[in-house]
XYZ file of C-alpha atoms in Angstrom:
552
model
C 18.408 -43.348 71.058
C 17.647 -43.590 74.739
C 13.867 -43.612 75.340
C 12.625 -40.461 77.015
C 9.461 -42.020 78.494
C 8.769 -45.495 79.925
C 6.159 -46.173 77.257
C 8.934 -46.027 74.678
C 10.792 -48.956 76.254
C 10.767 -52.314 74.464
C 8.042 -54.757 75.475
C 10.545 -57.122 77.082
C 11.834 -54.421 79.422
C 8.342 -53.204 80.261
C 7.354 -56.782 80.997
C 10.229 -57.144 83.468
C 9.164 -53.904 85.162
C 5.479 -54.765 85.370
C 6.044 -58.137 87.032
C 7.112 -56.284 90.190
C 3.738 -54.597 90.526
C 1.230 -55.763 93.094
C -1.534 -57.583 91.181
C -4.117 -55.027 92.345
C -2.147 -52.248 90.600
C -2.400 -53.735 87.109
C -5.803 -52.177 86.272
C -4.612 -48.694 87.267
C -1.444 -49.004 85.196
C -3.429 -50.239 82.194
C -5.327 -46.924 82.207
C -2.171 -44.817 81.838
C -2.065 -45.114 78.057
C -3.162 -47.230 75.127
C 0.148 -49.090 74.931
C 0.043 -50.148 78.581
C -3.552 -51.204 78.147
C -2.837 -53.595 75.288
C 0.387 -54.784 76.919
C -1.413 -55.787 80.119
C -4.878 -56.842 78.983
C -5.296 -60.635 78.721
C -1.534 -61.105 79.033
C -1.344 -64.590 80.518
C 2.452 -64.613 80.466
C 2.618 -61.403 82.505
C 0.104 -62.745 85.027
C 2.032 -66.006 85.267
C 5.322 -64.228 85.956
C 3.707 -62.005 88.600
C 2.256 -65.117 90.253
C 5.509 -67.096 90.152
C 7.456 -64.173 91.575
C 5.336 -64.244 94.730
C 4.056 -67.788 95.074
C 5.052 -71.386 94.392
C 5.528 -72.815 90.953
C 2.632 -75.291 90.830
C 3.518 -78.991 90.761
C 3.307 -80.836 87.459
C 0.233 -82.802 88.526
C -1.696 -79.610 89.402
C -1.056 -77.079 86.617
C -2.648 -73.627 86.451
C -4.458 -72.887 83.206
C -5.835 -69.398 83.853
C -3.233 -67.152 85.472
C -5.461 -64.080 85.255
C -8.123 -65.828 87.307
C -5.536 -66.850 89.889
C -4.365 -63.256 90.326
C -7.944 -62.026 90.522
C -8.734 -64.479 93.316
C -5.584 -63.554 95.226
C -6.609 -59.896 95.093
C -10.063 -60.801 96.370
C -8.602 -62.940 99.154
C -6.280 -60.112 100.164
C -9.212 -57.728 100.321
C -11.231 -60.038 102.533
C -8.412 -60.345 105.051
C -7.274 -56.692 104.701
C -3.632 -57.505 105.271
C -1.743 -57.192 102.027
C -0.915 -53.452 102.049
C -1.645 -50.398 104.119
C -3.159 -48.411 101.229
C -5.200 -51.279 99.870
C -8.842 -50.326 99.279
C -11.959 -51.990 97.943
C -11.907 -50.238 94.581
C -8.686 -52.088 93.718
C -10.589 -55.360 93.830
C -13.450 -54.009 91.772
C -11.108 -52.582 89.134
C -9.099 -55.787 88.967
C -12.206 -57.857 88.345
C -13.624 -55.473 85.759
C -10.307 -55.504 83.949
C -9.720 -59.230 83.952
C -13.273 -60.547 83.646
C -16.453 -58.665 82.698
C -18.523 -57.985 85.778
C -21.559 -59.561 84.143
C -19.692 -62.861 84.236
C -18.814 -62.484 87.926
C -22.030 -62.124 89.969
C -21.434 -61.149 93.588
C -17.713 -61.129 92.938
C -16.570 -57.806 94.356
C -15.445 -57.648 97.941
C -18.060 -55.022 98.793
C -20.916 -57.025 97.264
C -20.101 -60.427 98.655
C -22.283 -61.293 101.609
C -20.948 -63.365 104.467
C -22.655 -66.429 103.012
C -20.837 -65.953 99.699
C -17.430 -65.350 101.240
C -16.910 -68.721 102.924
C -17.206 -70.798 99.709
C -14.842 -68.412 97.936
C -12.275 -68.440 100.750
C -12.592 -72.218 101.051
C -12.060 -72.839 97.334
C -9.209 -70.355 97.016
C -7.321 -71.638 100.066
C -7.740 -75.228 98.895
C -6.523 -74.291 95.422
C -3.466 -72.483 96.801
C -2.627 -75.553 98.883
C -3.197 -77.796 95.863
C -0.708 -75.651 93.931
C 1.763 -75.481 96.829
C 5.236 -76.929 96.479
C 8.503 -76.796 98.387
C 10.467 -74.451 96.150
C 12.231 -72.140 98.582
C 13.939 -71.865 101.942
C 12.588 -70.435 105.139
C 13.217 -66.741 105.669
C 13.830 -67.360 109.371
C 17.364 -67.530 110.630
C 18.942 -70.532 112.272
C 19.794 -74.095 111.406
C 16.151 -75.181 111.115
C 15.632 -72.555 108.405
C 17.538 -74.681 105.937
C 14.508 -76.885 105.386
C 12.440 -76.087 102.283
C 9.220 -74.142 102.680
C 6.211 -73.236 100.569
C 5.592 -69.610 99.630
C 1.890 -70.399 99.251
C 1.839 -71.564 102.866
C 3.770 -68.493 104.020
C 1.266 -66.294 102.182
C -1.761 -68.032 103.711
C -0.191 -68.035 107.168
C 0.311 -64.290 106.908
C -3.310 -63.716 105.921
C -4.753 -65.802 108.731
C -2.298 -64.689 111.419
C -2.738 -60.962 110.813
C -6.519 -60.974 110.940
C -7.751 -62.987 113.902
C -11.357 -61.902 113.385
C -11.489 -63.085 109.764
C -9.768 -66.320 110.747
C -12.417 -67.015 113.372
C -15.222 -66.113 110.951
C -14.118 -68.633 108.346
C -12.838 -71.454 110.580
C -15.562 -71.439 113.240
C -18.840 -71.889 111.362
C -19.357 -75.573 112.153
C -22.149 -76.746 114.497
C -19.602 -77.276 117.272
C -19.229 -73.510 117.599
C -22.979 -73.007 117.189
C -23.432 -75.234 120.234
C -20.967 -73.132 122.203
C -22.893 -69.999 121.278
C -26.274 -71.558 122.071
C -25.046 -72.271 125.567
C -25.371 -68.579 126.323
C -28.934 -68.622 125.040
C -29.869 -71.378 127.453
C -31.024 -73.692 124.671
C -30.358 -77.302 123.757
C -30.746 -77.595 120.004
C -31.159 -80.759 117.919
C -28.511 -81.878 115.464
C -28.478 -79.241 112.705
C -29.336 -79.958 109.113
C -26.115 -81.003 107.335
C -24.860 -78.062 105.296
C -21.840 -77.927 103.039
C -20.709 -74.658 104.632
C -20.269 -76.526 107.923
C -17.918 -78.999 106.253
C -16.078 -76.222 104.408
C -15.462 -74.223 107.573
C -14.382 -77.313 109.519
C -11.958 -78.328 106.767
C -10.481 -74.815 106.688
C -9.989 -75.127 110.443
C -8.219 -78.480 109.962
C -5.986 -77.183 107.156
C -5.160 -74.082 109.186
C -3.790 -76.542 111.695
C -4.046 -74.547 114.911
C -7.121 -75.948 116.696
C -9.148 -73.268 118.465
C -9.068 -73.746 122.230
C -11.547 -70.955 122.973
C -14.839 -70.229 121.260
C -18.164 -68.507 121.623
C -19.075 -64.916 120.986
C -16.866 -63.700 123.824
C -14.152 -66.349 123.314
C -14.476 -67.107 127.022
C -15.563 -70.723 126.622
C -13.137 -73.583 126.080
C -13.926 -75.697 123.045
C -12.595 -78.921 124.550
C -15.774 -80.147 126.331
C -17.866 -79.697 123.193
C -15.316 -81.460 120.989
C -14.983 -84.223 123.570
C -18.752 -84.713 123.555
C -18.771 -85.277 119.795
C -15.741 -87.567 119.672
C -16.879 -89.904 122.478
C -20.561 -90.077 121.513
C -20.962 -93.718 120.464
C -23.791 -92.668 118.124
C -21.141 -91.079 115.906
C -19.843 -94.566 115.019
C -21.612 -96.985 112.679
C -21.109 -99.151 109.620
C -22.266 -96.216 107.469
C -19.122 -94.229 108.279
C -16.886 -97.238 108.869
C -16.457 -96.129 112.500
C -14.055 -93.499 111.239
C -14.024 -89.753 110.477
C -16.416 -90.117 107.572
C -19.954 -88.912 106.964
C -22.878 -90.915 108.255
C -24.649 -90.968 104.878
C -22.567 -93.900 103.632
C -20.938 -91.814 100.896
C -17.401 -92.372 102.175
C -16.736 -88.630 102.139
C -14.671 -87.185 104.967
C -16.603 -85.709 107.890
C -14.474 -82.631 108.512
C -16.628 -81.679 111.486
C -15.492 -84.912 113.155
C -11.872 -84.304 112.177
C -12.147 -80.776 113.572
C -13.439 -82.067 116.915
C -10.640 -84.650 117.113
C -8.029 -81.979 116.373
C -9.351 -79.717 119.138
C -9.408 -82.571 121.628
C -5.969 -83.925 120.698
C -4.244 -80.532 120.773
C -5.658 -79.878 124.231
C -4.297 -83.194 125.459
C -0.952 -82.910 123.682
C -0.297 -79.334 124.757
C -1.063 -80.257 128.358
C 0.954 -83.465 128.306
C 3.935 -82.135 126.368
C 3.918 -78.310 126.551
C 6.187 -76.463 124.091
C 7.881 -79.538 122.677
C 9.315 -79.151 119.169
C 8.095 -82.471 117.797
C 4.509 -81.433 118.563
C 4.575 -77.658 118.111
C 5.606 -77.767 114.463
C 2.681 -80.000 113.545
C 0.065 -78.651 115.933
C 0.893 -74.979 116.446
C 2.196 -73.788 113.055
C -0.448 -72.450 110.640
C -0.886 -74.570 107.495
C 2.245 -76.583 108.263
C 2.232 -79.713 106.103
C -1.354 -79.175 104.919
C -0.612 -79.978 101.289
C 0.433 -82.990 99.251
C 4.105 -84.003 99.218
C 4.939 -81.624 102.068
C 6.826 -84.383 103.882
C 10.276 -84.373 102.314
C 13.045 -86.607 103.718
C 16.276 -84.858 104.589
C 18.295 -87.808 103.363
C 17.345 -89.689 100.233
C 16.429 -93.187 101.441
C 17.408 -96.417 99.754
C 14.094 -97.700 98.445
C 13.088 -101.318 98.105
C 11.177 -102.373 95.005
C 7.880 -102.048 96.883
C 8.765 -98.682 98.407
C 9.647 -97.347 94.961
C 6.112 -98.195 93.797
C 4.409 -96.748 96.891
C 2.905 -93.313 96.119
C 1.998 -92.687 99.783
C 5.487 -93.012 101.303
C 4.304 -95.416 104.006
C 7.606 -96.925 105.149
C 9.116 -95.057 108.089
C 8.733 -94.116 111.747
C 5.688 -92.249 113.047
C 4.740 -90.439 116.216
C 1.296 -91.508 117.369
C -0.930 -90.184 120.148
C -3.886 -92.167 121.505
C -6.442 -90.764 123.957
C -9.315 -92.410 125.782
C -11.780 -91.821 128.559
C -11.730 -93.736 131.790
C -14.068 -96.607 130.952
C -16.486 -95.742 133.733
C -16.760 -92.195 132.341
C -17.311 -93.564 128.840
C -20.123 -95.860 129.995
C -21.643 -93.143 132.134
C -21.577 -90.633 129.264
C -23.149 -92.928 126.671
C -25.445 -95.299 128.526
C -26.710 -93.576 131.660
C -29.721 -91.376 132.277
C -27.583 -88.334 133.001
C -28.760 -85.148 131.304
C -30.646 -86.027 128.129
C -30.586 -87.776 125.471
C -32.939 -88.301 122.576
C -31.645 -89.487 119.226
C -31.876 -86.076 117.584
C -30.066 -84.097 120.298
C -26.293 -83.963 120.897
C -24.966 -85.152 124.223
C -23.966 -82.480 126.746
C -20.397 -81.129 126.904
C -17.972 -83.585 128.482
C -15.106 -82.419 130.682
C -13.928 -85.465 132.615
C -10.308 -85.639 131.474
C -8.635 -88.379 129.448
C -5.661 -90.683 129.401
C -3.093 -89.687 126.789
C -0.471 -92.053 125.441
C 2.473 -91.535 123.109
C 3.490 -94.332 120.742
C 6.200 -94.833 118.128
C 5.218 -96.846 115.056
C 7.605 -98.435 112.566
C 5.821 -99.316 109.319
C 6.881 -101.070 106.132
C 5.095 -101.877 102.884
C 4.148 -105.523 102.353
C 2.252 -105.466 99.062
C 0.578 -103.157 96.561
C -2.717 -103.897 94.838
C -5.265 -102.383 92.507
C -8.005 -100.169 93.973
C -11.372 -101.754 94.679
C -14.895 -100.719 93.627
C -15.303 -98.235 96.495
C -11.835 -96.683 96.177
C -10.436 -93.774 94.248
C -8.924 -95.073 91.027
C -5.987 -92.692 90.607
C -3.630 -94.549 92.982
C -3.174 -98.167 94.106
C -3.923 -99.635 97.528
C -0.786 -100.074 99.643
C -0.735 -102.655 102.441
C 1.680 -102.453 105.363
C 2.719 -104.084 108.608
C 4.544 -102.705 111.591
C 5.335 -102.581 115.274
C 4.178 -99.972 117.773
C 6.095 -99.181 120.971
C 4.384 -97.228 123.689
C 6.146 -95.067 126.254
C 5.217 -94.643 129.892
C 5.182 -91.334 131.763
C 8.987 -91.399 132.043
C 9.349 -92.016 128.278
C 10.566 -95.555 128.916
C 9.454 -98.170 126.403
C 6.522 -100.136 127.741
C 4.217 -102.424 125.736
C 4.765 -103.496 122.126
C 2.084 -104.525 119.660
C 1.955 -105.462 116.001
C -0.277 -103.888 113.408
C -1.343 -104.354 109.817
C -3.217 -102.015 107.564
C -3.688 -100.284 104.242
C -3.661 -96.851 102.601
C -5.929 -95.906 99.708
C -7.708 -93.022 98.054
C -11.383 -92.423 98.668
C -13.628 -91.670 95.728
C -13.406 -87.947 96.521
C -9.585 -88.134 96.425
C -8.772 -88.082 100.150
C -6.158 -90.435 101.633
C -7.646 -93.055 103.962
C -5.572 -95.076 106.452
C -6.938 -98.273 108.047
C -5.143 -100.465 110.574
C -5.627 -103.304 113.063
C -3.536 -103.651 116.239
C -2.841 -107.070 117.748
C -1.499 -108.111 121.143
C -0.015 -111.599 121.510
C -1.388 -112.424 118.084
C -4.966 -111.446 118.928
C -6.601 -108.554 117.073
C -7.782 -105.999 119.613
C -8.231 -102.519 118.111
C -8.990 -101.025 114.729
C -8.298 -97.531 113.501
C -9.607 -95.404 110.617
C -8.175 -92.035 109.645
C -7.765 -89.434 106.931
C -4.474 -87.778 105.962
C -5.006 -84.020 106.222
C -3.475 -82.307 103.204
C -3.344 -85.331 100.929
C -0.708 -87.778 99.732
C 2.591 -87.577 101.649
C 1.459 -84.594 103.684
C 3.566 -83.770 106.726
C 0.427 -82.856 108.680
C -0.355 -86.516 109.240
C -3.408 -88.663 109.875
C -6.391 -87.840 112.100
C -8.871 -90.531 113.026
C -10.493 -92.863 115.509
C -9.766 -96.165 117.232
C -12.381 -98.715 118.306
C -12.958 -102.360 119.175
C -11.814 -104.802 116.496
C -15.245 -106.457 116.588
C -17.069 -103.135 116.168
C -18.682 -103.453 119.605
C -21.625 -101.028 119.736
C -20.900 -100.484 123.431
C -17.405 -99.198 122.713
C -14.914 -98.183 123.726
C -13.938 -95.649 121.074
C -11.570 -92.720 121.009
C -9.371 -90.396 118.933
C -5.901 -90.950 117.553
C -3.434 -89.031 115.397
C -0.076 -89.913 113.879
C 2.473 -88.228 111.650
C 5.794 -89.193 110.118
C 8.909 -88.395 112.115
C 11.645 -86.318 110.494
C 14.362 -88.624 109.231
C 17.093 -86.203 110.307
C 16.371 -87.042 113.942
C 16.279 -90.224 115.969
C 12.596 -90.301 117.010
C 13.290 -91.811 120.423
C 16.090 -89.342 121.143
C 13.783 -86.492 120.092
C 11.241 -87.707 122.634
C 13.837 -87.949 125.381
C 15.126 -84.475 124.556
C 11.596 -83.123 124.738
C 11.064 -84.911 128.029
C 14.211 -83.415 129.562
C 13.110 -79.922 128.529
C 9.636 -80.196 130.012
C 10.035 -82.580 132.943
C 10.230 -79.734 135.454
C 7.321 -77.783 134.030
C 4.304 -77.660 136.375
C 2.007 -79.073 133.705
C 4.066 -82.243 133.542
C 3.826 -82.992 137.244
C 0.250 -84.172 136.748
C 1.563 -87.089 134.657
C 0.130 -88.340 131.407
C -3.383 -88.787 132.756
C -4.651 -85.250 132.399
C -7.667 -83.932 134.295
C -8.914 -80.692 132.819
C -10.834 -77.928 134.533
C -14.437 -78.947 134.872
C -16.149 -81.588 136.906
C -14.065 -83.044 139.700
C -13.825 -86.764 140.181
C -16.042 -86.469 143.254
C -18.847 -84.530 141.564
C -21.086 -87.567 141.382
C -20.617 -88.804 144.937
C -24.102 -87.647 145.936
C -25.934 -88.770 142.821
C -29.226 -90.559 143.391
C -28.281 -93.142 140.802
C -25.158 -94.503 142.482
C -26.673 -97.951 142.919
C -27.550 -98.056 139.223
C -23.993 -97.056 138.412
C -22.624 -99.941 140.437
C -24.659 -102.311 138.301
C -23.526 -100.622 135.089
C -19.880 -100.914 136.069
C -19.875 -104.622 136.921
C -18.190 -105.590 133.599
C -15.451 -102.977 133.922
C -12.891 -105.263 135.538
C -13.109 -107.579 132.524
C -12.938 -104.747 129.983
C -10.140 -102.671 131.504
C -7.211 -105.007 130.729
C -8.013 -104.962 127.028
C -8.560 -101.219 127.025
C -5.331 -100.601 128.855
C -3.362 -102.771 126.489
C -3.992 -100.140 123.850
C -3.215 -97.213 126.104
C -0.543 -99.108 128.087
C -1.485 -97.479 131.339
C -0.792 -98.837 134.794
C -3.687 -101.160 135.665
C -3.667 -100.595 139.418
C -3.731 -96.807 139.089
C -6.610 -96.727 136.643
C -8.649 -99.410 138.405
C -8.384 -97.403 141.603
C -9.459 -94.263 139.771
C -12.333 -96.014 138.007
C -13.685 -97.438 141.243
C -13.262 -94.043 142.892
C -15.459 -92.451 140.252
C -18.332 -94.775 141.014
């Protein structure tokens, strides 16, 4: 006989109906009758099917063991961002948690009870877990040829949450001291370095994973973040043997300093977006929320023919990379770090810096040379991969300029992050080192964010930021650059050239300084230092020497 009521349907049919419910509706449906209650309660298979219908199937190396808990956290995350459905209310979250896990086991778990301090750790852990479980299982829903590339439904879900609620996005991605400094500016105070707190690192990492660096900050969002990020990145006190001169914490633990990575991202996106406005090869990486911020998100379009070494390389090193290097005019760098301007005592950050930087685009071709076992200070889950390569810089007309060779290695840190180290040589002489962390993990498309510095670890610098990411193998990297150049060459922003001066102090601001004679003495070594510095940035020596002398 045909069932007269839904409750009379077989379990298999009811299961296939229930999987189409929004997770927040499960508690309400379970209260309809006894049969629904026992069909839904503690049904891991039902929760798994509901999850898989909406989100990525987790990769084999990151399985999900508690599907009920995953659904509960998704409901809570939805509630915090208030974007999932128009009729979504707080009681749905409370009911879901009471149904899945006794409230006594979930202190401060409901959306209405969670204070602001409790919400950041939850959002941080849940976003990181969703990215850990992300995989490229589907195709983009957008139309067009580019939509044929695989996408992650977890990333699409997170992008929707963060894009639809700008206020919540700012709350969770702007809690690092960099934004506290911007806010304190309006209070007329100069505060010492804050006590290191894990919430600062969590917020900064969320900002980095989100992938769209904030260009405005402060309570009124009227202040540009660039000068404050620039101040942190170029402060020579941020570099020491304790953090390996890279984006790592100064306690010697080897853990990533996400506050430093955040500052580099803000600085680099400002420079890139000014140098190469609205160029596809940059926009996808730098202006697309959560793009490539998870492991194995770089997927080649064409299956490459792998050498024996490449087949053993878990990091996918071999290939072509876009790299961007930025640096201050050397006179500005010396003035900022070693003059009497402004402050500085050891416990107080340097003032915001808005002098403008040189920005250089480089193509790197890397190949694996050998693979070894991890050392005592490395993560033990993956080997250490060594590589060599050639870098080719491009001048302002995107014509190949200076070439250099480089060697380096990729390894896991003890906390499981991917660390890249390299040394650049010119005419066989080592000149610059670089340390970076791969945002998103192994084989992430997001790429590597880090620092460059003198190969001898000179405590007087120079130092600066650098980023690089793997070029899509479906395109010729050089042709992609030329295409981008032809599209933007007539844009007003490009007419300034690759040396970008941002709004702020003019180059003549210091003409009347009382300390000009002292500056002349400080700058005596510049002529000797500039050639080496410019070899890395491949800038025209005459132009920069003229500018450097003009600044004095």
